[in-house]
Amino acid sequence: MRKKPIIIGVTGGSGGGKTSVSHAILANFPDEKIAMIEHDSYYKNQDHLTFEERVKTNYDHPLAFDTDFMIEQLKELIAGRPVDIPIYDYTQHTRSKETYRQEPQDVFIIEGILVMEDKRLRDLMDIKIFVDTDDDIRIIRRIKRDMVERGRSLDSIIEQYTSVVKPMYHQFIEPTKRYADIVIPEGVTNLVAIDLINTKIASILGE
């Protein structure tokens, strides 16, 4: 009988270090079948909207995501069947026409700001991690990332952060901390926490 893959949820605020923590876990298991799936891949398709309308979408709200589709694809992967995961185009604010093929693995890291907001998604997870980073650090990281990687102006980033990102964090993301098995202050620099997580995963894989 095929062993069920380990599902690890990694969440926290935007710019909080979720991705760095996820990559630190991935890097610790180079010889294992392990992959990361980003909730961002499941932002809803917005082809039917104008570009101006797409820009105004609240991307930090649970309704921005097609979480039903993510759950459906995760269940396929758990059952041992490959899936074609959507690719989101941040420059166009909608799904690209391309997808990528994800094969079944022994470990899946599910990463995103709202992966623990939906109970159905939480119920699929074996380990739930909340990366807890100070608001000031997160806004600085977000400014650096969005200016360099996404070509956005400083004013637009600050406006989006104060009007949408921060309020949504306190309304939807921070409350999911109560569901976490592990809360990691300061993210990937917290080597003790990363080591504990890796040890736990190794022990499950070794069973």
Short mmCIF file of C-alpha atoms in Angstrom, two decimals:
data_model
loop_
_atom_site.label_atom_id
_atom_site.label_comp_id
_atom_site.label_asym_id
_atom_site.label_seq_id
_atom_site.Cartn_x
_atom_site.Cartn_y
_atom_site.Cartn_z
CA MET A 1 0.00 0.00 0.00
CA ARG A 2 1.26 3.47 -0.95
CA LYS A 3 2.25 5.72 1.95
CA LYS A 4 0.40 9.04 2.23
CA PRO A 5 2.69 12.01 1.58
CA ILE A 6 3.53 14.40 4.44
CA ILE A 7 1.76 17.73 3.95
CA ILE A 8 3.41 20.74 5.63
CA GLY A 9 1.62 24.09 5.71
CA VAL A 10 3.80 27.22 5.98
CA THR A 11 2.06 30.56 6.50
CA GLY A 12 2.59 34.07 7.87
CA GLY A 13 2.39 37.64 6.63
CA SER A 14 3.65 38.89 3.28
CA GLY A 15 7.41 39.44 3.48
CA GLY A 16 7.57 37.45 6.70
CA GLY A 17 9.96 34.77 5.47
CA LYS A 18 7.57 31.91 4.59
CA THR A 19 9.36 31.18 1.34
CA SER A 20 12.81 31.24 2.97
CA VAL A 21 11.64 28.81 5.65
CA SER A 22 10.13 26.55 2.98
CA HIS A 23 13.39 26.59 0.97
CA ALA A 24 15.39 25.81 4.12
CA ILE A 25 13.26 22.68 4.60
CA LEU A 26 13.57 21.72 0.91
CA ALA A 27 17.35 22.14 1.03
CA ASN A 28 17.62 19.78 4.01
CA PHE A 29 16.11 16.89 2.05
CA PRO A 30 17.91 16.90 -1.33
CA ASP A 31 17.58 13.14 -1.71
CA GLU A 32 13.90 12.92 -0.83
CA LYS A 33 10.90 13.37 -3.08
CA ILE A 34 9.83 16.78 -1.80
CA ALA A 35 8.18 19.76 -3.51
CA MET A 36 6.67 23.13 -2.68
CA ILE A 37 3.24 24.23 -3.88
CA GLU A 38 2.38 27.92 -3.57
CA HIS A 39 -1.12 29.12 -2.78
CA ASP A 40 -0.32 32.09 -5.06
CA SER A 41 -0.48 29.71 -8.03
CA TYR A 42 -4.20 29.45 -7.34
CA TYR A 43 -5.11 33.11 -7.58
CA LYS A 44 -8.34 33.21 -9.56
CA ASN A 45 -8.24 33.71 -13.30
CA GLN A 46 -9.14 37.33 -14.11
CA ASP A 47 -9.17 37.28 -17.92
CA HIS A 48 -12.72 38.62 -17.90
CA LEU A 49 -11.65 41.85 -16.17
CA THR A 50 -9.84 44.87 -17.62
CA PHE A 51 -6.25 45.44 -16.50
CA GLU A 52 -7.37 48.42 -14.38
CA GLU A 53 -9.97 46.24 -12.62
CA ARG A 54 -7.43 43.46 -12.01
CA VAL A 55 -5.02 45.90 -10.35
CA LYS A 56 -7.75 46.82 -7.84
CA THR A 57 -8.28 43.19 -6.76
CA ASN A 58 -7.65 42.56 -3.06
CA TYR A 59 -5.02 39.80 -3.32
CA ASP A 60 -4.82 39.40 0.46
CA HIS A 61 -8.44 38.29 0.84
CA PRO A 62 -9.47 34.61 0.90
CA LEU A 63 -11.86 35.22 -2.02
CA ALA A 64 -8.92 36.08 -4.32
CA PHE A 65 -7.89 32.41 -4.30
CA ASP A 66 -9.42 29.38 -5.99
CA THR A 67 -8.78 27.28 -2.88
CA ASP A 68 -11.36 24.69 -4.00
CA PHE A 69 -9.16 23.92 -7.01
CA MET A 70 -6.03 23.73 -4.84
CA ILE A 71 -7.71 21.24 -2.49
CA GLU A 72 -8.90 19.19 -5.47
CA GLN A 73 -5.36 19.05 -6.91
CA LEU A 74 -3.81 18.24 -3.52
CA LYS A 75 -6.19 15.32 -3.10
CA GLU A 76 -5.12 14.04 -6.53
CA LEU A 77 -1.45 14.26 -5.51
CA ILE A 78 -2.17 12.51 -2.19
CA ALA A 79 -3.85 9.74 -4.19
CA GLY A 80 -0.67 9.40 -6.27
CA ARG A 81 -1.80 11.13 -9.45
CA PRO A 82 0.10 14.00 -11.16
CA VAL A 83 -1.60 17.38 -11.70
CA ASP A 84 -1.06 20.48 -13.87
CA ILE A 85 -0.71 23.45 -11.53
CA PRO A 86 -1.60 26.95 -12.77
CA ILE A 87 1.09 29.62 -13.17
CA TYR A 88 0.14 33.14 -12.09
CA ASP A 89 1.41 36.14 -14.05
CA TYR A 90 1.99 38.99 -11.54
CA THR A 91 2.65 41.52 -14.30
CA GLN A 92 -0.75 40.90 -15.91
CA HIS A 93 -2.59 40.21 -12.63
CA THR A 94 -4.15 37.03 -13.96
CA ARG A 95 -3.32 33.39 -14.69
CA SER A 96 -0.95 32.75 -17.54
CA LYS A 97 -1.92 30.25 -20.24
CA GLU A 98 0.82 27.92 -19.01
CA THR A 99 0.76 25.32 -16.24
CA TYR A 100 3.43 23.08 -14.77
CA ARG A 101 3.25 19.34 -14.19
CA GLN A 102 3.59 18.29 -10.56
CA GLU A 103 4.32 14.63 -9.91
CA PRO A 104 3.38 12.90 -6.63
CA GLN A 105 6.01 13.27 -3.88
CA ASP A 106 6.72 11.99 -0.37
CA VAL A 107 6.56 15.50 1.12
CA PHE A 108 4.65 18.59 0.00
CA ILE A 109 5.20 22.05 1.46
CA ILE A 110 2.07 24.17 0.99
CA GLU A 111 3.09 27.81 1.26
CA GLY A 112 1.05 31.01 1.31
CA ILE A 113 -0.44 33.81 3.40
CA LEU A 114 -3.83 32.12 3.73
CA VAL A 115 -3.12 28.38 3.58
CA MET A 116 -4.39 27.88 7.15
CA GLU A 117 -7.49 30.05 6.76
CA ASP A 118 -9.58 27.27 5.16
CA LYS A 119 -10.33 24.35 7.50
CA ARG A 120 -10.46 21.87 4.59
CA LEU A 121 -6.87 22.78 3.68
CA ARG A 122 -5.72 22.66 7.31
CA ASP A 123 -7.23 19.20 7.68
CA LEU A 124 -4.93 17.91 4.91
CA MET A 125 -1.82 19.12 6.76
CA ASP A 126 0.35 16.98 9.03
CA ILE A 127 2.50 19.90 10.25
CA LYS A 128 1.32 23.54 10.41
CA ILE A 129 3.92 26.30 10.67
CA PHE A 130 3.34 30.03 11.24
CA VAL A 131 6.29 32.33 10.50
CA ASP A 132 5.89 35.29 12.84
CA THR A 133 7.80 38.40 11.78
CA ASP A 134 7.48 42.02 12.93
CA ASP A 135 5.33 44.32 10.73
CA ASP A 136 8.23 46.76 10.17
CA ILE A 137 10.52 44.06 8.81
CA ARG A 138 7.77 42.71 6.55
CA ILE A 139 7.00 46.10 4.94
CA ILE A 140 10.72 46.75 4.29
CA ARG A 141 11.14 43.33 2.67
CA ARG A 142 7.98 43.84 0.62
CA ILE A 143 9.20 47.22 -0.67
CA LYS A 144 12.54 45.74 -1.74
CA ARG A 145 10.91 42.71 -3.39
CA ASP A 146 8.12 44.53 -5.21
CA MET A 147 10.36 47.29 -6.55
CA VAL A 148 12.99 44.86 -7.85
CA GLU A 149 10.96 41.81 -8.90
CA ARG A 150 7.60 43.31 -9.79
CA GLY A 151 8.57 46.77 -11.05
CA ARG A 152 6.26 48.68 -8.70
CA SER A 153 6.71 52.22 -7.40
CA LEU A 154 7.40 52.96 -3.74
CA ASP A 155 4.18 54.99 -3.42
CA SER A 156 2.01 52.19 -4.84
CA ILE A 157 3.58 49.61 -2.52
CA ILE A 158 3.06 51.77 0.58
CA GLU A 159 -0.52 52.61 -0.44
CA GLN A 160 -1.33 48.92 -1.02
CA TYR A 161 0.31 47.92 2.26
CA THR A 162 -1.52 50.44 4.44
CA SER A 163 -4.93 50.12 2.76
CA VAL A 164 -5.03 46.36 2.08
CA VAL A 165 -2.06 44.22 3.14
CA LYS A 166 -1.85 45.26 6.81
CA PRO A 167 -5.63 45.24 7.54
CA MET A 168 -6.00 41.84 5.81
CA TYR A 169 -3.07 40.47 7.81
CA HIS A 170 -4.77 41.34 11.09
CA GLN A 171 -8.20 40.20 9.90
CA PHE A 172 -7.38 36.90 8.18
CA ILE A 173 -3.75 35.84 8.52
CA GLU A 174 -2.68 36.53 12.11
CA PRO A 175 -5.78 34.74 13.55
CA THR A 176 -4.61 31.49 11.86
CA LYS A 177 -1.60 31.45 14.20
CA ARG A 178 -3.80 29.61 16.72
CA TYR A 179 -3.90 26.58 14.39
CA ALA A 180 -0.11 26.33 14.08
CA ASP A 181 1.80 23.41 15.57
CA ILE A 182 4.94 25.53 15.46
CA VAL A 183 5.32 29.34 15.51
CA ILE A 184 8.70 30.51 14.21
CA PRO A 185 9.70 34.00 15.34
CA GLU A 186 11.99 35.78 12.84
CA GLY A 187 11.69 33.10 10.19
CA VAL A 188 14.69 31.41 8.59
CA THR A 189 17.22 32.99 10.98
CA ASN A 190 15.64 30.90 13.76
CA LEU A 191 17.91 27.90 13.20
CA VAL A 192 16.66 25.98 16.25
CA ALA A 193 13.09 26.00 14.95
CA ILE A 194 14.17 24.99 11.42
CA ASP A 195 16.26 22.17 12.88
CA LEU A 196 13.33 20.91 15.00
CA ILE A 197 11.05 20.87 11.94
CA ASN A 198 13.61 19.05 9.80
CA THR A 199 14.16 16.48 12.57
CA LYS A 200 10.41 15.87 12.81
CA ILE A 201 10.07 15.42 9.04
CA ALA A 202 13.06 13.06 8.98
CA SER A 203 11.51 10.95 11.74
CA ILE A 204 8.19 10.67 9.87
CA LEU A 205 10.00 9.78 6.63
CA GLY A 206 11.98 7.14 8.50
CA GLU A 207 8.91 5.40 9.93
#
